[in-house]
Amino acid sequence: MDVWSDVAPPVSVETDLSGSLRATLGKMELALATLVDAIVWGDEKGRVQWCNTSFERLLGKTRLQILGVPLIDLLPLELGGKPLDPDTHPAALLLRFRSSTTGFYEFHQGGKDLVLEVFGTLAPMGDYGTSEVFVIRDVTEDRKAQQALEQAYAALKQTQQELIQSEKQAALGRFSFGLAHEIKNPLGIILGWAEFLERRTAPADSQTREAIDHIKHSVHRADAIVRGLLQFGRAAPLQVETIDVKEILEGALALLKNRLRLASIEIKSDPPPPPPLEVSVDRNQIQQVFFNILTNAAEAMPKGGTLAVRISRLADSFCSIEITDTGEGISREHRARIFEPFFTTKRNQGGIGLGLSVSKTIVENHRGSLHIESEPGRGTRIRVVLPLAVGL
Amino acid sequence: MITLEELKHRTDVPVILADHEGRITYVNGPFQKVFGWNAEGILGQSLIVIIPTNLHDAHHLGFSRFLTTGKPTLLNQPLKLKAVTKDGRELEAEHLIVAEFQEGRWMFGATLRPL
């Protein structure tokens, strides 16, 4: 029998496709194969009948491994890190509620870690039953970009807040500087006249002498505030010299030596290993910073204690000076305000609340930073980080 | 590569041939025996009759794409696939499908070794 010349019996209309329809289908298949989105459809029981190349790639399987297998088994999805149970898989939802569904799910398979947008819709095909058609889009990169954008926006907001804050500080500094200048002269005049009166008062007139003492004491206090303000708002250029940071710290300690001894405070010093850690700084200003921190530490230990100072190299180009006390520590509530000008917990003991804010400004003017760790009841550690002199 | 002419003379394995429209033009004895179809009943029918319902869409689209592009994706390699018997059962068989371009048209042939 010559098979090619056989006259074929009539063809069942249902199973045959016209040539033009085949051409259309061929072009559709080609077009669908170029899509980045994965497309898959299945029968009324959710078994896959067709998929495009992108779906094969997503699963890392060939079409022959995919066809006929239920989509629920092929595409295990997770929501918030938990695997979906079969009832809540989009393929099951579509069959149960018979209306379109869209959702975002996580997909972890074959080393992939993706976020997928799964869109499902029903295609009623009359006598040929109903198909469920899914379009699956990998939105992992979109999600990452969105998250990065949100983070960048939050950082921008934060920077803006800091900028407003530092602008306020700068304005306050300029204002303080002007104010301090204006007050310094009248204070000098008051003190001069108080001393004039003191000389003119008979030694026996104790009441007047006491009044003059009060005036002088208040003038000295006002003068201390004014000096602090001038330092806070100082616009003068730094008198920079290159010097071993240990020398500056020892200078500050020497100024306080007697006071610490009287208060039963023991100094523990850990000398840094050579070579000397040299910094390019305004020596007086940095010594003022150490002096302020050491004074605070001493005041935190009214019943005595231990003051530990430690200098160390930090990475390649920084040094760290740690000053640790065993005092009362700083409460959480006070921590937030500790660098605010005029914030003090020692107003009754003569504190004016400029020591730390001035110190922070000075350190930051030297491109350094100032850090605080504190535990109420156990003590406080202040760390000053300064850049090492260039060339070391 | 095996030719359609060679396929037609195989008697050790079920063989089926089809034309460019996917119409069945030849089945050998083993095919009739294994799958229960007789030649008179199946010749001229579409290949769809031996393809499980679930694979109809994939067949239509894949077959159409091959006719459009001439680029095979499933030819000349052993494939584990199901084929439908005369009484509607689905039998798994190792398919090896080949195509030949004859007188401006594609012709197809396959061996279906039952598994």
Short mmCIF file of C-alpha atoms in Angstrom, two decimals:
data_model
loop_
_atom_site.label_atom_id
_atom_site.label_comp_id
_atom_site.label_asym_id
_atom_site.label_seq_id
_atom_site.Cartn_x
_atom_site.Cartn_y
_atom_site.Cartn_z
CA MET A 1 0.00 0.00 0.00
CA ASP A 2 1.46 3.38 -0.97
CA VAL A 3 0.64 5.48 2.04
CA TRP A 4 1.30 8.89 0.51
CA SER A 5 -1.21 8.43 -2.32
CA ASP A 6 -3.92 6.96 -0.16
CA VAL A 7 -7.17 8.84 -0.26
CA ALA A 8 -7.76 9.89 3.27
CA PRO A 9 -11.14 9.34 4.85
CA PRO A 10 -13.09 12.44 5.95
CA VAL A 11 -11.40 14.35 8.71
CA SER A 12 -13.18 15.09 11.97
CA VAL A 13 -13.71 18.87 12.05
CA GLU A 14 -13.06 18.99 15.78
CA THR A 15 -9.53 17.76 15.58
CA ASP A 16 -8.28 19.49 12.49
CA LEU A 17 -6.94 22.98 12.13
CA SER A 18 -6.86 25.00 8.96
CA GLY A 19 -3.50 26.04 7.53
CA SER A 20 -4.16 29.71 8.22
CA LEU A 21 -5.06 28.96 11.83
CA ARG A 22 -1.83 26.99 12.17
CA ALA A 23 0.12 29.95 10.82
CA THR A 24 -1.55 32.21 13.38
CA LEU A 25 -0.81 29.79 16.20
CA GLY A 26 2.79 29.44 15.06
CA LYS A 27 3.30 33.20 15.20
CA MET A 28 1.61 33.38 18.60
CA GLU A 29 3.89 30.71 19.99
CA LEU A 30 6.90 32.55 18.67
CA ALA A 31 5.73 35.83 20.17
CA LEU A 32 4.90 34.27 23.55
CA ALA A 33 8.35 32.66 23.67
CA THR A 34 9.98 36.10 23.58
CA LEU A 35 8.15 37.39 26.67
CA VAL A 36 9.99 37.92 29.93
CA ASP A 37 6.78 37.19 31.83
CA ALA A 38 5.99 33.52 32.35
CA ILE A 39 2.67 32.35 30.89
CA VAL A 40 1.05 29.07 31.76
CA TRP A 41 -2.44 27.67 31.44
CA GLY A 42 -4.11 24.57 32.75
CA ASP A 43 -7.31 22.57 32.62
CA GLU A 44 -10.21 22.57 35.06
CA LYS A 45 -8.23 20.46 37.48
CA GLY A 46 -5.29 22.86 37.41
CA ARG A 47 -3.06 20.56 35.31
CA VAL A 48 -0.74 22.46 33.02
CA GLN A 49 -1.65 22.29 29.32
CA TRP A 50 0.81 24.81 27.95
CA CYS A 51 3.55 27.16 29.08
CA ASN A 52 6.00 29.53 27.43
CA THR A 53 9.80 29.42 27.51
CA SER A 54 9.96 31.88 30.38
CA PHE A 55 7.94 29.53 32.60
CA GLU A 56 10.31 26.68 31.72
CA ARG A 57 13.22 28.90 32.72
CA LEU A 58 11.54 29.91 35.99
CA LEU A 59 11.16 26.28 37.03
CA GLY A 60 14.36 25.03 35.42
CA LYS A 61 12.35 22.28 33.73
CA THR A 62 11.53 21.35 30.16
CA ARG A 63 8.02 21.58 28.81
CA LEU A 64 7.67 17.84 28.73
CA GLN A 65 8.39 17.72 32.47
CA ILE A 66 5.80 20.42 33.07
CA LEU A 67 2.83 19.44 30.88
CA GLY A 68 0.08 17.54 32.67
CA VAL A 69 1.43 18.30 36.17
CA PRO A 70 -0.81 20.34 38.51
CA LEU A 71 0.40 23.95 38.80
CA ILE A 72 0.14 23.73 42.59
CA ASP A 73 2.83 21.03 42.58
CA LEU A 74 5.02 22.80 40.04
CA LEU A 75 4.99 26.22 41.62
CA PRO A 76 5.41 26.07 45.41
CA LEU A 77 4.81 29.59 46.71
CA GLU A 78 5.40 31.26 50.05
CA LEU A 79 3.82 34.24 51.74
CA GLY A 80 5.75 36.03 54.49
CA GLY A 81 8.23 33.15 54.63
CA LYS A 82 5.56 30.50 55.15
CA PRO A 83 4.65 27.98 52.46
CA LEU A 84 1.11 28.41 51.12
CA ASP A 85 -1.15 25.54 51.91
CA PRO A 86 -2.83 24.00 48.86
CA ASP A 87 -6.15 25.79 49.56
CA THR A 88 -4.63 29.25 49.33
CA HIS A 89 -2.43 28.70 46.26
CA PRO A 90 -3.57 31.10 43.52
CA ALA A 91 -4.39 28.12 41.27
CA ALA A 92 -6.77 26.78 43.95
CA LEU A 93 -8.24 30.24 44.66
CA LEU A 94 -8.99 30.76 40.97
CA LEU A 95 -10.80 27.44 40.68
CA ARG A 96 -12.74 27.96 43.91
CA PHE A 97 -13.84 31.59 43.53
CA ARG A 98 -13.93 31.61 39.72
CA SER A 99 -12.77 35.19 39.50
CA SER A 100 -9.45 36.76 38.58
CA THR A 101 -6.76 36.88 41.22
CA THR A 102 -3.54 38.88 41.69
CA GLY A 103 -1.00 38.45 44.44
CA PHE A 104 2.65 38.74 45.38
CA TYR A 105 4.43 35.63 46.60
CA GLU A 106 7.92 34.44 47.39
CA PHE A 107 9.43 31.64 45.33
CA HIS A 108 12.48 29.69 46.48
CA GLN A 109 13.58 26.92 44.20
CA GLY A 110 16.74 25.83 42.45
CA GLY A 111 18.79 28.45 44.32
CA LYS A 112 16.36 31.17 43.31
CA ASP A 113 15.06 33.69 45.79
CA LEU A 114 12.34 35.61 44.00
CA VAL A 115 9.27 37.70 44.54
CA LEU A 116 6.62 36.84 41.96
CA GLU A 117 3.52 38.72 40.95
CA VAL A 118 0.98 36.05 39.99
CA PHE A 119 -2.05 37.08 37.96
CA GLY A 120 -4.66 34.44 37.23
CA THR A 121 -7.81 34.56 35.17
CA LEU A 122 -10.41 32.05 33.93
CA ALA A 123 -10.99 31.48 30.23
CA PRO A 124 -14.35 29.75 29.66
CA MET A 125 -14.06 27.78 26.36
CA GLY A 126 -17.58 26.38 26.01
CA ASP A 127 -17.49 22.68 25.08
CA TYR A 128 -13.75 22.62 25.61
CA GLY A 129 -14.14 23.40 29.30
CA THR A 130 -12.60 26.22 31.24
CA SER A 131 -8.92 27.02 31.31
CA GLU A 132 -7.08 28.84 34.03
CA VAL A 133 -4.50 31.21 32.58
CA PHE A 134 -1.62 32.61 34.64
CA VAL A 135 0.84 35.38 33.94
CA ILE A 136 3.77 35.34 36.35
CA ARG A 137 6.14 38.26 36.65
CA ASP A 138 9.45 38.31 38.49
CA VAL A 139 9.29 41.56 40.50
CA THR A 140 12.31 40.83 42.72
CA GLU A 141 14.40 43.66 41.29
CA ASP A 142 11.45 46.09 41.39
CA ARG A 143 10.94 45.25 45.05
CA LYS A 144 14.62 45.72 45.81
CA ALA A 145 14.65 49.04 43.98
CA GLN A 146 11.54 50.13 45.85
CA GLN A 147 13.09 49.19 49.19
CA ALA A 148 16.32 50.97 48.32
CA LEU A 149 14.29 54.04 47.36
CA GLU A 150 12.40 53.97 50.65
CA GLN A 151 15.66 53.64 52.57
CA ALA A 152 17.23 56.47 50.61
CA TYR A 153 14.17 58.62 51.28
CA ALA A 154 14.32 57.88 55.03
CA ALA A 155 18.05 58.69 55.04
CA LEU A 156 17.34 61.92 53.19
CA LYS A 157 14.69 62.89 55.76
CA GLN A 158 17.13 62.10 58.55
CA THR A 159 19.88 64.19 56.92
CA GLN A 160 17.44 67.03 56.43
CA GLN A 161 16.52 66.89 60.13
CA GLU A 162 20.18 66.87 61.10
CA LEU A 163 20.85 69.78 58.78
CA ILE A 164 18.04 71.80 60.33
CA GLN A 165 19.38 70.91 63.77
CA SER A 166 22.96 71.83 62.94
CA GLU A 167 21.80 75.06 61.31
CA LYS A 168 19.94 75.87 64.52
CA GLN A 169 23.06 75.10 66.52
CA ALA A 170 25.17 77.30 64.29
CA ALA A 171 22.66 80.14 64.58
CA LEU A 172 22.65 79.69 68.33
CA GLY A 173 26.43 79.72 68.32
CA ARG A 174 26.57 83.02 66.40
CA PHE A 175 23.94 84.51 68.65
CA SER A 176 25.76 83.33 71.82
CA PHE A 177 29.05 84.74 70.59
CA GLY A 178 27.52 88.17 70.01
CA LEU A 179 25.68 88.06 73.30
CA ALA A 180 28.76 87.00 75.26
CA HIS A 181 30.78 89.86 73.82
CA GLU A 182 28.13 92.35 74.79
CA ILE A 183 27.95 91.02 78.36
CA LYS A 184 31.68 90.63 78.96
CA ASN A 185 32.37 94.40 79.16
CA PRO A 186 29.61 95.33 81.64
CA LEU A 187 30.70 92.32 83.75
CA GLY A 188 34.24 93.68 83.87
CA ILE A 189 32.90 97.09 84.93
CA ILE A 190 30.73 95.53 87.69
CA LEU A 191 33.70 93.56 89.00
CA GLY A 192 35.94 96.65 88.90
CA TRP A 193 33.48 98.72 90.89
CA ALA A 194 32.84 95.84 93.33
CA GLU A 195 36.58 95.66 94.02
CA PHE A 196 36.67 99.47 94.37
CA LEU A 197 33.90 99.26 96.99
CA GLU A 198 35.68 96.39 98.73
CA ARG A 199 38.81 98.54 99.14
CA ARG A 200 36.75 101.43 100.51
CA THR A 201 34.81 99.36 103.02
CA ALA A 202 36.00 99.26 106.61
CA PRO A 203 37.28 95.81 107.60
CA ALA A 204 34.72 95.73 110.40
CA ASP A 205 31.71 96.29 108.15
CA SER A 206 31.07 92.61 107.65
CA GLN A 207 27.54 93.04 106.26
CA THR A 208 28.72 95.23 103.38
CA ARG A 209 31.70 92.94 102.76
CA GLU A 210 29.37 89.96 102.54
CA ALA A 211 27.18 91.83 100.03
CA ILE A 212 30.25 92.65 97.93
CA ASP A 213 31.32 88.98 98.07
CA HIS A 214 27.90 87.98 96.71
CA ILE A 215 28.27 90.46 93.86
CA LYS A 216 31.77 89.18 93.02
CA HIS A 217 30.71 85.56 93.20
CA SER A 218 27.82 86.18 90.81
CA VAL A 219 30.04 88.12 88.43
CA HIS A 220 32.53 85.22 88.35
CA ARG A 221 29.73 82.79 87.62
CA ALA A 222 28.38 85.01 84.84
CA ASP A 223 31.92 85.30 83.48
CA ALA A 224 32.27 81.50 83.39
CA ILE A 225 29.08 81.28 81.34
CA VAL A 226 30.28 84.00 79.01
CA ARG A 227 33.61 82.23 78.47
CA GLY A 228 31.80 79.01 77.67
CA LEU A 229 29.58 80.82 75.19
CA LEU A 230 32.55 82.41 73.50
CA GLN A 231 34.16 79.01 73.06
CA PHE A 232 30.91 77.50 71.79
CA GLY A 233 30.50 80.14 69.15
CA ARG A 234 34.16 80.61 68.41
CA ALA A 235 34.85 81.51 64.83
CA ALA A 236 38.58 81.99 65.21
CA PRO A 237 40.80 79.68 63.09
CA LEU A 238 42.34 76.66 64.85
CA GLN A 239 45.96 76.98 66.04
CA VAL A 240 46.99 73.62 64.63
CA GLU A 241 50.15 71.79 65.68
CA THR A 242 51.17 68.14 65.31
CA ILE A 243 51.51 66.54 68.70
CA ASP A 244 51.35 63.20 70.52
CA VAL A 245 47.77 62.88 71.76
CA LYS A 246 49.08 61.34 75.00
CA GLU A 247 50.81 64.61 75.84
CA ILE A 248 47.55 66.55 75.58
CA LEU A 249 45.70 64.05 77.74
CA GLU A 250 48.46 64.13 80.38
CA GLY A 251 48.28 67.94 80.37
CA ALA A 252 44.57 67.80 81.17
CA LEU A 253 45.12 65.15 83.86
CA ALA A 254 47.85 67.26 85.50
CA LEU A 255 45.39 70.15 85.91
CA LEU A 256 43.00 67.88 87.78
CA LYS A 257 45.50 65.79 89.72
CA ASN A 258 44.92 67.39 93.11
CA ARG A 259 41.20 67.47 92.77
CA LEU A 260 41.09 63.77 91.84
CA ARG A 261 43.34 62.84 94.72
CA LEU A 262 41.16 64.73 97.21
CA ALA A 263 38.07 62.98 95.88
CA SER A 264 39.68 59.52 96.34
CA ILE A 265 39.62 58.85 92.63
CA GLU A 266 42.22 56.44 91.37
CA ILE A 267 43.60 56.97 87.87
CA LYS A 268 44.26 53.92 85.76
CA SER A 269 46.21 54.69 82.64
CA ASP A 270 46.95 52.24 79.92
CA PRO A 271 49.91 53.60 77.94
CA PRO A 272 49.51 53.03 74.19
CA PRO A 273 52.17 50.95 72.44
CA PRO A 274 54.67 52.96 70.38
CA PRO A 275 54.92 54.73 67.99
CA PRO A 276 53.32 57.90 69.42
CA LEU A 277 49.86 58.63 68.01
CA GLU A 278 50.25 62.11 66.60
CA VAL A 279 47.33 64.35 65.82
CA SER A 280 47.18 67.73 64.09
CA VAL A 281 45.01 69.76 66.43
CA ASP A 282 44.57 72.98 68.33
CA ARG A 283 46.25 71.80 71.52
CA ASN A 284 44.42 74.17 73.88
CA GLN A 285 41.03 73.27 72.48
CA ILE A 286 41.58 69.51 72.65
CA GLN A 287 43.01 69.83 76.15
CA GLN A 288 39.83 71.73 77.05
CA VAL A 289 37.81 68.78 75.70
CA PHE A 290 39.73 66.27 77.85
CA PHE A 291 39.49 68.61 80.82
CA ASN A 292 35.70 68.87 80.42
CA ILE A 293 35.26 65.11 80.14
CA LEU A 294 37.58 64.38 83.07
CA THR A 295 35.78 66.98 85.19
CA ASN A 296 32.40 65.39 84.39
CA ALA A 297 33.84 61.98 85.26
CA ALA A 298 35.16 63.25 88.59
CA GLU A 299 31.82 64.89 89.39
CA ALA A 300 30.04 61.61 88.65
CA MET A 301 32.07 59.94 91.45
CA PRO A 302 31.49 62.11 94.55
CA LYS A 303 32.37 59.17 96.79
CA GLY A 304 35.49 58.23 94.89
CA GLY A 305 36.06 55.55 92.28
CA THR A 306 38.26 54.67 89.36
CA LEU A 307 38.99 56.76 86.31
CA ALA A 308 40.44 54.74 83.43
CA VAL A 309 42.05 56.46 80.47
CA ARG A 310 43.10 54.57 77.40
CA ILE A 311 44.57 55.66 74.10
CA SER A 312 44.52 53.32 71.14
CA ARG A 313 44.94 53.29 67.41
CA LEU A 314 41.70 52.87 65.49
CA ALA A 315 41.97 51.40 62.00
CA ASP A 316 44.71 53.07 60.00
CA SER A 317 44.03 56.71 60.31
CA PHE A 318 42.29 57.36 63.63
CA CYS A 319 43.04 57.26 67.31
CA SER A 320 40.63 56.78 70.14
CA ILE A 321 40.85 58.27 73.62
CA GLU A 322 38.57 56.51 76.10
CA ILE A 323 37.76 57.99 79.49
CA THR A 324 35.78 55.64 81.72
CA ASP A 325 34.43 56.37 85.18
CA THR A 326 32.76 54.15 87.77
CA GLY A 327 30.25 56.85 88.68
CA GLU A 328 26.49 57.14 88.71
CA GLY A 329 26.01 56.92 84.94
CA ILE A 330 23.53 58.81 82.78
CA SER A 331 19.81 58.00 82.66
CA ARG A 332 18.27 57.20 79.30
CA GLU A 333 16.19 60.34 79.49
CA HIS A 334 19.23 62.54 80.00
CA ARG A 335 21.25 60.76 77.32
CA ALA A 336 19.12 62.21 74.54
CA ARG A 337 19.79 65.77 75.69
CA ILE A 338 23.36 65.52 76.85
CA PHE A 339 24.86 67.49 73.94
CA GLU A 340 22.28 70.26 74.12
CA PRO A 341 23.79 73.61 75.08
CA PHE A 342 22.77 74.68 78.60
CA PHE A 343 21.50 71.21 79.50
CA THR A 344 22.89 70.28 82.91
CA THR A 345 21.97 68.08 85.84
CA LYS A 346 24.38 70.02 88.03
CA ARG A 347 22.85 73.48 88.03
CA ASN A 348 22.89 73.51 91.86
CA GLN A 349 26.60 72.66 91.91
CA GLY A 350 27.41 75.50 89.54
CA GLY A 351 27.13 73.63 86.22
CA ILE A 352 26.25 75.76 83.23
CA GLY A 353 25.64 72.96 80.71
CA LEU A 354 28.18 73.92 78.09
CA GLY A 355 31.02 71.46 78.74
CA LEU A 356 29.89 68.58 76.54
CA SER A 357 28.27 70.61 73.80
CA VAL A 358 31.41 72.73 73.50
CA SER A 359 33.56 69.55 73.52
CA LYS A 360 31.49 67.97 70.77
CA THR A 361 31.73 71.10 68.64
CA ILE A 362 35.51 71.25 69.13
CA VAL A 363 36.02 67.56 68.28
CA GLU A 364 33.82 67.82 65.19
CA ASN A 365 35.72 70.93 64.08
CA HIS A 366 38.78 68.64 64.13
CA ARG A 367 36.97 66.10 61.90
CA GLY A 368 36.61 63.74 64.84
CA SER A 369 33.66 62.37 66.76
CA LEU A 370 32.53 61.98 70.35
CA HIS A 371 30.70 58.90 71.64
CA ILE A 372 28.99 58.08 74.91
CA GLU A 373 28.18 54.74 76.49
CA SER A 374 26.61 54.75 79.88
CA GLU A 375 24.88 52.45 82.26
CA PRO A 376 23.05 54.06 85.17
CA GLY A 377 24.64 52.99 88.45
CA ARG A 378 27.74 51.51 86.81
CA GLY A 379 29.50 54.31 85.04
CA THR A 380 30.09 56.15 81.80
CA ARG A 381 32.57 55.78 79.00
CA ILE A 382 33.29 58.70 76.67
CA ARG A 383 35.29 58.02 73.56
CA VAL A 384 36.90 60.78 71.54
CA VAL A 385 37.94 59.74 68.06
CA LEU A 386 40.42 61.98 66.24
CA PRO A 387 42.08 61.61 62.83
CA LEU A 388 45.80 60.89 63.03
CA ALA A 389 48.18 63.45 61.56
CA VAL A 390 48.60 62.95 57.82
CA GLY A 391 51.64 60.92 56.80
CA LEU A 392 51.40 58.37 59.62
CA MET B 1 19.33 9.95 11.06
CA ILE B 2 16.55 7.58 10.25
CA THR B 3 14.46 8.35 7.14
CA LEU B 4 10.68 8.10 6.80
CA GLU B 5 11.18 5.44 4.17
CA GLU B 6 13.21 3.39 6.64
CA LEU B 7 10.58 3.92 9.33
CA LYS B 8 7.91 2.55 7.06
CA HIS B 9 9.73 -0.75 6.85
CA ARG B 10 10.27 -1.20 10.57
CA THR B 11 8.31 -4.10 12.03
CA ASP B 12 9.94 -4.34 15.46
CA VAL B 13 8.36 -1.19 16.91
CA PRO B 14 5.07 0.74 16.47
CA VAL B 15 5.45 3.33 13.70
CA ILE B 16 3.17 6.20 12.65
CA LEU B 17 3.56 8.71 9.79
CA ALA B 18 1.75 12.03 9.24
CA ASP B 19 1.63 14.81 6.65
CA HIS B 20 2.17 18.57 6.90
CA GLU B 21 -1.31 19.08 8.32
CA GLY B 22 -0.75 16.49 11.01
CA ARG B 23 -2.99 13.95 9.30
CA ILE B 24 -2.07 10.31 9.81
CA THR B 25 -0.91 8.70 6.58
CA TYR B 26 0.50 5.38 7.74
CA VAL B 27 0.53 3.08 10.75
CA ASN B 28 2.39 -0.26 10.84
CA GLY B 29 1.25 -3.59 12.25
CA PRO B 30 2.88 -3.23 15.69
CA PHE B 31 1.20 0.16 16.07
CA GLN B 32 -2.22 -1.32 15.36
CA LYS B 33 -1.50 -4.17 17.73
CA VAL B 34 -0.20 -2.12 20.64
CA PHE B 35 -2.59 0.82 20.43
CA GLY B 36 -5.66 -1.03 19.16
CA TRP B 37 -6.31 1.26 16.19
CA ASN B 38 -6.85 -0.38 12.80
CA ALA B 39 -5.44 1.33 9.75
CA GLU B 40 -8.83 2.00 8.11
CA GLY B 41 -10.12 3.71 11.24
CA ILE B 42 -7.16 5.99 11.83
CA LEU B 43 -5.71 6.92 8.43
CA GLY B 44 -6.65 10.48 7.49
CA GLN B 45 -7.46 11.38 11.09
CA SER B 46 -5.56 14.12 12.89
CA LEU B 47 -2.65 13.13 15.13
CA ILE B 48 -4.76 14.67 17.91
CA VAL B 49 -6.65 11.36 18.22
CA ILE B 50 -3.60 9.68 19.74
CA ILE B 51 -2.53 12.70 21.84
CA PRO B 52 -3.92 12.99 25.41
CA THR B 53 -6.37 15.89 25.81
CA ASN B 54 -4.03 17.63 28.18
CA LEU B 55 -1.36 17.94 25.50
CA HIS B 56 -3.65 19.21 22.70
CA ASP B 57 -2.80 22.89 23.18
CA ALA B 58 0.90 22.17 23.43
CA HIS B 59 0.72 20.01 20.29
CA HIS B 60 -1.23 22.58 18.25
CA LEU B 61 1.08 25.42 19.22
CA GLY B 62 4.30 23.44 18.95
CA PHE B 63 3.34 21.82 15.63
CA SER B 64 2.27 25.18 14.25
CA ARG B 65 5.46 26.81 15.37
CA PHE B 66 7.54 24.16 13.67
CA LEU B 67 5.63 24.68 10.41
CA THR B 68 6.17 28.45 10.73
CA THR B 69 9.85 28.39 11.58
CA GLY B 70 11.14 24.95 10.54
CA LYS B 71 13.09 24.94 13.82
CA PRO B 72 12.54 21.73 15.78
CA THR B 73 12.42 21.60 19.56
CA LEU B 74 11.33 18.01 20.15
CA LEU B 75 12.52 16.16 17.05
CA ASN B 76 15.27 13.53 16.85
CA GLN B 77 15.43 12.79 20.54
CA PRO B 78 13.76 10.11 22.68
CA LEU B 79 10.75 11.55 24.55
CA LYS B 80 8.69 9.86 27.23
CA LEU B 81 5.11 10.67 26.23
CA LYS B 82 1.66 9.17 26.52
CA ALA B 83 -0.39 8.08 23.50
CA VAL B 84 -4.11 7.34 23.45
CA THR B 85 -5.34 3.85 22.51
CA LYS B 86 -8.46 3.10 20.54
CA ASP B 87 -10.36 2.37 23.74
CA GLY B 88 -9.24 5.66 25.34
CA ARG B 89 -6.46 4.44 27.61
CA GLU B 90 -3.24 6.41 27.85
CA LEU B 91 -0.13 4.30 27.22
CA GLU B 92 3.35 5.59 28.01
CA ALA B 93 5.82 5.11 25.17
CA GLU B 94 9.25 6.35 24.18
CA HIS B 95 8.63 8.54 21.16
CA LEU B 96 11.27 9.33 18.57
CA ILE B 97 9.88 11.86 16.14
CA VAL B 98 11.54 12.81 12.84
CA ALA B 99 10.60 15.21 10.05
CA GLU B 100 11.51 15.40 6.36
CA PHE B 101 10.97 18.20 3.88
CA GLN B 102 9.55 16.59 0.73
CA GLU B 103 8.36 18.50 -2.32
CA GLY B 104 7.91 21.74 -0.38
CA ARG B 105 6.12 20.18 2.54
CA TRP B 106 7.01 18.74 5.92
CA MET B 107 6.27 15.05 6.54
CA PHE B 108 6.52 13.45 9.97
CA GLY B 109 7.23 10.00 11.34
CA ALA B 110 7.63 8.48 14.79
CA THR B 111 8.43 5.26 16.59
CA LEU B 112 6.44 4.72 19.79
CA ARG B 113 8.23 2.09 21.88
CA PRO B 114 5.91 1.05 24.75
CA LEU B 115 7.46 1.42 28.21
#
